[in-house]
XYZ file of C-alpha atoms in Angstrom:
439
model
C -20.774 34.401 -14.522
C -22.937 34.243 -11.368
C -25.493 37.352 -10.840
C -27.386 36.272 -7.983
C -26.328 35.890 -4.302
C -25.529 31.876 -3.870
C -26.516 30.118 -1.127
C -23.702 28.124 0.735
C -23.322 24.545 1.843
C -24.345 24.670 5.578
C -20.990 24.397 7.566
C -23.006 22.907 10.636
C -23.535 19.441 8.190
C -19.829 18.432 7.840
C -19.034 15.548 5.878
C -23.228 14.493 6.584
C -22.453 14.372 10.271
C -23.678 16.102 13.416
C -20.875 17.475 15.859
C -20.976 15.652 18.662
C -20.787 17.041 22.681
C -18.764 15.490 25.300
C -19.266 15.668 28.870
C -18.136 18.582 30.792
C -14.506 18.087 32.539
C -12.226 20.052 34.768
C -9.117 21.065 32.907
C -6.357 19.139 34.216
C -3.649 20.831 36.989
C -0.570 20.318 34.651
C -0.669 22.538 31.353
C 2.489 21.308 29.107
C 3.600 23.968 26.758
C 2.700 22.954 23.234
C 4.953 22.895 20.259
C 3.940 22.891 16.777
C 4.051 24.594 13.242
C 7.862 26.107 13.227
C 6.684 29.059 11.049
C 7.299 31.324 13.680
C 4.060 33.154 12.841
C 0.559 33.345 15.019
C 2.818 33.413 18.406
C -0.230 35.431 19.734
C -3.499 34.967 18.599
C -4.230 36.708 14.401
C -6.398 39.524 15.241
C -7.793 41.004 12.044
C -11.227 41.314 10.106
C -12.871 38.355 8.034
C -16.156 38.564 6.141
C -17.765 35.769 6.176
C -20.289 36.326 9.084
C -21.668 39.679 7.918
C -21.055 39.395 4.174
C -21.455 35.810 3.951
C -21.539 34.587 0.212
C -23.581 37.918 -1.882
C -22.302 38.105 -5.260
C -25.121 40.179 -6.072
C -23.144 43.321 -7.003
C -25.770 45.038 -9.493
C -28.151 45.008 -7.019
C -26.284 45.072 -3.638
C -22.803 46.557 -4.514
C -21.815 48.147 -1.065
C -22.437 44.454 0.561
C -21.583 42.138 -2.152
C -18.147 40.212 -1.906
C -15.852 42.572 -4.226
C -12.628 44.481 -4.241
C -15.046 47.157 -3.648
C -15.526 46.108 -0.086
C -12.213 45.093 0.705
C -10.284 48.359 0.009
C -12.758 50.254 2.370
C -12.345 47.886 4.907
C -8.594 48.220 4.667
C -9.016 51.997 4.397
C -10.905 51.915 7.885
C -8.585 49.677 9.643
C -5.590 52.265 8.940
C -7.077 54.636 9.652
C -9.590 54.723 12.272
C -8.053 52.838 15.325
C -8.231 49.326 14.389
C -4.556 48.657 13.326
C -2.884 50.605 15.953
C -4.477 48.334 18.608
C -3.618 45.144 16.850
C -6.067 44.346 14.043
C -3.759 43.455 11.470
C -5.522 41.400 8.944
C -8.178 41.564 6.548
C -9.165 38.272 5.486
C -11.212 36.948 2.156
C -13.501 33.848 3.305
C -15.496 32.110 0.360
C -17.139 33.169 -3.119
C -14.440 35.802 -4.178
C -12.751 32.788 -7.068
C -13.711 33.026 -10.937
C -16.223 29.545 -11.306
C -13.207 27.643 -12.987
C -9.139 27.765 -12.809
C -7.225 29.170 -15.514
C -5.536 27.732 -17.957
C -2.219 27.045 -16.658
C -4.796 25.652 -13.838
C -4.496 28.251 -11.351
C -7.390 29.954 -8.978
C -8.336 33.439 -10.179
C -10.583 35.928 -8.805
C -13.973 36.920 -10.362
C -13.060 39.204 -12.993
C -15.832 41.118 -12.516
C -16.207 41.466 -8.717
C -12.163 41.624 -8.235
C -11.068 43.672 -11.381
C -7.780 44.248 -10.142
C -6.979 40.689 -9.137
C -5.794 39.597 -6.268
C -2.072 40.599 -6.042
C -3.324 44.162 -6.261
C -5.706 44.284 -3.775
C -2.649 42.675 -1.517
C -0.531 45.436 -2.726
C -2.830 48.084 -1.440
C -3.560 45.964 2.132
C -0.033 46.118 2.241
C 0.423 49.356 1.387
C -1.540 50.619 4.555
C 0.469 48.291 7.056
C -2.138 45.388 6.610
C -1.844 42.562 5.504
C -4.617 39.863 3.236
C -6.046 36.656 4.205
C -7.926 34.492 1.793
C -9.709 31.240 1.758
C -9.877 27.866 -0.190
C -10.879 24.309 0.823
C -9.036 20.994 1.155
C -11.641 19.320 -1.008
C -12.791 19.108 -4.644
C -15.371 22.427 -3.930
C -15.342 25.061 -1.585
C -18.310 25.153 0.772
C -19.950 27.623 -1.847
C -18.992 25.491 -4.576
C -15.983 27.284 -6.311
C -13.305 25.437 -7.043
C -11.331 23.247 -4.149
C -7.558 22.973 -4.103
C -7.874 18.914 -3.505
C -4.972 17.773 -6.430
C -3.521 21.411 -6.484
C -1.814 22.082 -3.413
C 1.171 22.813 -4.974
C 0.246 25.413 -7.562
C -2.680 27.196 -5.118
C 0.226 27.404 -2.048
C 2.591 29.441 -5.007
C -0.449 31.355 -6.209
C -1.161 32.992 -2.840
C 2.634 33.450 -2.454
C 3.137 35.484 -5.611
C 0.017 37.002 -4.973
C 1.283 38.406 -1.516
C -1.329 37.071 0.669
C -0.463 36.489 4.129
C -3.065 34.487 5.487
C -4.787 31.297 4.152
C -7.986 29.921 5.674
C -8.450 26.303 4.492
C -11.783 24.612 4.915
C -12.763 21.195 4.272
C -15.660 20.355 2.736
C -16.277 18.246 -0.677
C -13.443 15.607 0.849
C -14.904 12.303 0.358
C -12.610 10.774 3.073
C -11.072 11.628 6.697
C -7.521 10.275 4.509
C -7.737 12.745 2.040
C -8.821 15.200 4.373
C -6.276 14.951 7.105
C -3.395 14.361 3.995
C -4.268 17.525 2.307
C -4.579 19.564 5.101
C -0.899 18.784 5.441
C 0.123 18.866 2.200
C -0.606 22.269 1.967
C 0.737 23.461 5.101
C 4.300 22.195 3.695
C 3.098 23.580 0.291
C 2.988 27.230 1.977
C 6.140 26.414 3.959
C 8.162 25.894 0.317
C 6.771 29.058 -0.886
C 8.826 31.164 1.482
C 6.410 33.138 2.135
C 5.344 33.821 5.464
C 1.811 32.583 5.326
C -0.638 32.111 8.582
C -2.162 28.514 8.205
C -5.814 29.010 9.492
C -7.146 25.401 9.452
C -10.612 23.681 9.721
C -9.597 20.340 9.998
C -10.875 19.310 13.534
C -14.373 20.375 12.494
C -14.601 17.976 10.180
C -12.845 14.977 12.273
C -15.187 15.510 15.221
C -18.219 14.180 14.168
C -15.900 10.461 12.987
C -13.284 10.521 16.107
C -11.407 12.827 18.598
C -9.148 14.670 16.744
C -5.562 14.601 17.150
C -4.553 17.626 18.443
C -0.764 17.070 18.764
C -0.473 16.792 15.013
C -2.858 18.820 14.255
C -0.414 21.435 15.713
C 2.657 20.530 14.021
C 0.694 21.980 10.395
C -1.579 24.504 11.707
C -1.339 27.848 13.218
C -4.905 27.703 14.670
C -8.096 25.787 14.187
C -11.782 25.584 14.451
C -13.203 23.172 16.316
C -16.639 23.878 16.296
C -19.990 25.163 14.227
C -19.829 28.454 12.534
C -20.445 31.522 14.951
C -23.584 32.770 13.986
C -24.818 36.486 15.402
C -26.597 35.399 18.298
C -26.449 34.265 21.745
C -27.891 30.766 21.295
C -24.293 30.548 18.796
C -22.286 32.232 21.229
C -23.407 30.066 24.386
C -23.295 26.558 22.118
C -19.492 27.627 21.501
C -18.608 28.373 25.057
C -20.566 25.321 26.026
C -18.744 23.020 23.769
C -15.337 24.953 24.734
C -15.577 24.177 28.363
C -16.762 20.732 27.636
C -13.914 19.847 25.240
C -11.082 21.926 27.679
C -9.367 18.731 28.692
C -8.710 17.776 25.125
C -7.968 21.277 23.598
C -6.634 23.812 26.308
C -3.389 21.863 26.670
C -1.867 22.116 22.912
C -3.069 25.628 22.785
C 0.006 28.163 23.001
C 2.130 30.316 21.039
C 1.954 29.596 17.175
C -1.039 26.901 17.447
C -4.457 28.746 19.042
C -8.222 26.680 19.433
C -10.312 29.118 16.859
C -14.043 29.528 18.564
C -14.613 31.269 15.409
C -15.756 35.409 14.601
C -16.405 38.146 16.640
C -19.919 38.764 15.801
C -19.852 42.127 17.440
C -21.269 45.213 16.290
C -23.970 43.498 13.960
C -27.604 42.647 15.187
C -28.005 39.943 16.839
C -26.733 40.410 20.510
C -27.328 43.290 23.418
C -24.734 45.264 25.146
C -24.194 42.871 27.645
C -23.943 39.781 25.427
C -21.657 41.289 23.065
C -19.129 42.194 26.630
C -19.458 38.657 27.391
C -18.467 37.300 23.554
C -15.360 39.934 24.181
C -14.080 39.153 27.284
C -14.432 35.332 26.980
C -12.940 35.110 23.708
C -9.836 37.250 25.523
C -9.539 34.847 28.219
C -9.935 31.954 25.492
C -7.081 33.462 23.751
C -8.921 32.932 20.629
C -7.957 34.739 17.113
C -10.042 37.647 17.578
C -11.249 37.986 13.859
C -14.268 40.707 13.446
C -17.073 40.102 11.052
C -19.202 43.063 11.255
C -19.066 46.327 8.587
C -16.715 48.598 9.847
C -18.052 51.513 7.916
C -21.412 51.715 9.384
C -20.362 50.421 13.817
C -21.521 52.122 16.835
C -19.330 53.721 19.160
C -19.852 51.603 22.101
C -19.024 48.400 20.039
C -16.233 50.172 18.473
C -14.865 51.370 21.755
C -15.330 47.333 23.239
C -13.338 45.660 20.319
C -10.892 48.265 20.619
C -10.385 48.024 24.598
C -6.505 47.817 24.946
C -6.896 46.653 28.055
C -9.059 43.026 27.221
C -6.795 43.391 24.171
C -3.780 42.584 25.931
C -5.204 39.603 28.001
C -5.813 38.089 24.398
C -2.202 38.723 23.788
C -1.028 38.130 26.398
C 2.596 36.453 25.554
C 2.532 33.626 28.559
C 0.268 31.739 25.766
C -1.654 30.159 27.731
C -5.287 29.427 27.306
C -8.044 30.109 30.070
C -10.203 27.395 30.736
C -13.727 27.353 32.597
C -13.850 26.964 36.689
C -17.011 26.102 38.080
C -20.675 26.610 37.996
C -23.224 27.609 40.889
C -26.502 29.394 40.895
C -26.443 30.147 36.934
C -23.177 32.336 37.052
C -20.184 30.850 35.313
C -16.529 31.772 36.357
C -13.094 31.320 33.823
C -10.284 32.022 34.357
C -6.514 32.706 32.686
C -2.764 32.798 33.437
C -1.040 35.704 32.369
C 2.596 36.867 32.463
C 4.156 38.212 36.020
C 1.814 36.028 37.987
C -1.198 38.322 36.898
C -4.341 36.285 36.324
C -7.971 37.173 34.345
C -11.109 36.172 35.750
C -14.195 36.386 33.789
C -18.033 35.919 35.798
C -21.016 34.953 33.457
C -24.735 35.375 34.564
C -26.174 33.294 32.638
C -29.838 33.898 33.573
C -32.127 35.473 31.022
C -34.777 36.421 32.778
C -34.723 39.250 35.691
C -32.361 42.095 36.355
C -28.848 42.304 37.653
C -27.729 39.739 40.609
C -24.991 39.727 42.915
C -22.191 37.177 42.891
C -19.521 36.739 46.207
C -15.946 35.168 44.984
C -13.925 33.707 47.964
C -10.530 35.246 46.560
C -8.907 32.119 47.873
C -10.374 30.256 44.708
C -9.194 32.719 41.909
C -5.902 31.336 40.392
C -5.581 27.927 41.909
C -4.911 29.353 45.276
C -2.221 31.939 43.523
C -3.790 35.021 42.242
C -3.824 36.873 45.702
C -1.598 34.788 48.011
C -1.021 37.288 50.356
C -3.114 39.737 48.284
C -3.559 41.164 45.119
C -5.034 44.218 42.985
C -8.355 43.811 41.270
C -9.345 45.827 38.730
C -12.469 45.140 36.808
C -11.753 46.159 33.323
C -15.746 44.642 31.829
C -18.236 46.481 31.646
C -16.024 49.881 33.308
C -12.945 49.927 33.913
C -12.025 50.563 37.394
C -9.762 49.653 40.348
C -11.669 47.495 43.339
C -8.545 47.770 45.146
C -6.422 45.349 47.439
C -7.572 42.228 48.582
C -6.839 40.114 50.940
C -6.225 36.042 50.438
C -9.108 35.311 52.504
C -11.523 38.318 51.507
C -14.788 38.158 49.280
C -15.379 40.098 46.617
C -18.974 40.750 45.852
C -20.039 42.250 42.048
C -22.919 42.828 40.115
C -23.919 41.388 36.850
C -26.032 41.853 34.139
C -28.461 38.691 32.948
C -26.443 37.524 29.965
C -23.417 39.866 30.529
C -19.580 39.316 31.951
C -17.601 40.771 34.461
C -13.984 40.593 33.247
C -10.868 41.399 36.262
C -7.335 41.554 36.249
C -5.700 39.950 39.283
C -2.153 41.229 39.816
C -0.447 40.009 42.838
C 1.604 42.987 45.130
C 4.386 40.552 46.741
C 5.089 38.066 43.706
C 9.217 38.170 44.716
C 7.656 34.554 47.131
C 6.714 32.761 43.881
C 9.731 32.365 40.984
C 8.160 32.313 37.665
C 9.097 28.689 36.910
C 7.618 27.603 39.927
C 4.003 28.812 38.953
C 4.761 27.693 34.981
C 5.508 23.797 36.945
C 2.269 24.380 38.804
C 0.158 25.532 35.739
């Protein structure tokens, strides 16, 4: 039995590789719809609470036992998420990452909780997730150890995909680290996506497998899709803004590869909303909100929901940036251009709406101005003959109607994001599949 806090396996060191960059591309004009995983689960991005981040892997629960990784933790987290917002605006899951499994299987060979940390087991704590509208995500790892060193599922696939499923759990994070080959790696990452399939359970398949393929090859993304429901692709979000620029960096200059297989039931994974901790101001955390929206990223929180201020609270609970996450078109926003330090993405959304998102990326100095020629937003579309704006990060408010060939001229913080919904007022001159053939 383990009674001090372990230190992990660094998840930036996969398979004793550095992940590499690629050179920073336009995405392309045509946009196929992807197909994948037939689980019909994930058709918008999981929203829900992991807590791995925050929590990371403290098993210290003598000394630390409101912040050690217990049952303890979980039921108040679940408690919170009924019952103060979070659920009624979409957060649905509350996921388990590493260091909640008993050192060694059972004896039938199964994973089991610490008995000490998780009295109840597993299938209970499910029961009570469940029993406030939630549901549970846990985690395990393709190889022979889990990142922390518990025990990996490599060899039992099988009996670890039925152990979740009579357990209840809803949600299964895989990692991949202690695989001493791509082979086995890439095999058992499918192996136990048609492990959970035979369960019949309906089980999200969260997947790390192009993490660990990057650093060899490019991944393949097409059959990555057919086992996963999303995946990371990149280093572990850590709470800063160095980790949150890295990830949009490596996002926009990876877009021609992954933006095209994103789409309903298969999402890119940028990783946690670090928002509400420490590590980033008012502006950065808007920017890690609204990006991750237009992204349409899994929008999984890692912060401690019993102790959040009300201004972070209020931003990850916006309905409005919300529903460009959600939005059901499923397609993912991709980066535009850059001039003078500011950064502009941008997103289709149903009914010929677009999001545009404007990052100043200057750290130094106060606010600056930015002018947008309107004819640029949506590939020519957004406001063909004119459109509504309404800036919806940092306020919410309507700019009004604007013209094709009008500027718009905002404000923005160094660091920070202006987020806007364009909404087009004569969009009976454009049929739907017209734009969707365009896109």
């Amino acid at each position: 039995m383990m009674t001090a806090t372990m230190k992990p396996v660094s998840r930036v060191l996969r398979l004793g590789c550095v992940l590499a960059f690629c050179f920073q591309v336009l995405v392309p004009y045509g946009l196929p719809r992807a197909w994948g995983l037939d689980n019909g689960l994930a058709m918008t991005p999981t929203m829900g609470w992991l807590h791995w981040e925050r929590f990371m892997c403290n098993v210290n629960c003598q000394e630390e036992p409101d912040s050690c990784i217990s049952e303890k933790l979980f039921l108040q987290i679940a408690e919170i998420m009924a019952s103060d917002g979070w659920k009624d605006v979409g957060y649905e899951y509350i996921c388990i990452d590493d260091c909640w499994m008993a050192p060694e299987r059972d004896s039938k060979g199964r994973l089991q909780a610490d008995p000490k940390r998780f009295p109840g087991g597993i299938h209970r704590l499910a029961d009570y997730v469940h029993s406030k509208g939630l549901k549970l995500g846990i985690y395990a790892d393709v190889g022979n150890k889990t990142c922390a060193g518990f025990p990996g599922s490599f060899g039992y696939y099988d009996i670890d995909a039925q152990t979740f499923a009579d357990w209840g759990v809803d949600l299964l994070k895989f990692d991949g680290c202690y695989c001493d080959s791509i082979q086995h790696l890439a095999e058992g990452y499918k192996q136990m996506s048609l492990a959970l399939n035979r369960t019949g359970r309906s089980i999200v398949y969260s997947c790390e497998w192009p993490l660990y393929v990057w650093p060899i090859f490019k991944p393949n993304y097409t059959e990555i899709r057919e086992y996963c429901n999303h995946w990371r692709n990149f280093a572990d979000i850590y709470d800063s803004w160095e980790s949150i620029r890295k990830t949009l960096d490596w996002t926009s200059s990876n877009q021609k590869i992954i933006v095209p297989v994103a789409g309903p039931g298969g999402w890119n994974d940028p990783d946690m909303l670090v928002i509400g901790n420490f590590g980033l101001s008012r502006d950065q955390q808007i920017t890690q909100m609204a990006l991750w929206a237009i992204m349409a990223a899994p929008l999984l929180m890692s912060n401690d929901l019993r102790h959040i201020s009300p201004e972070a609270k209020a931003l990850l609970q916006d309905k409005d940036v919300i529903a460009i996450n959600q939005d059901r078109l499923g397609k993912q926003g991709y980066w535009l251009r850059k001039e003078d330090n500011f950064e502009m993405w941008e997103r289709p959304l149903l009914n010929l709406a677009w999001a545009v998102a404007i990052v100043n990326l200057q750290e130094i100095g106060g606010p600056r101005s930015y002018t947008i020629s309107v004819t640029s937003l949506g590939r020519g579309l957004a406001c063909n003959p004119n459109c509504l704006i309404t800036e919806l990060l940092p306020e919410k408010r309507k700019l009004g109607i604007y013209e094709w060939t009008s500027t718009l001229k905002t404000q923005i913080n160094p660091t920070g994001t202006v987020l806007l919904r364009l909404e087009t007022t004569s969009s009976a001159q454009f049929s739907h599949s017209v734009v969707s053939d365009f896109l």
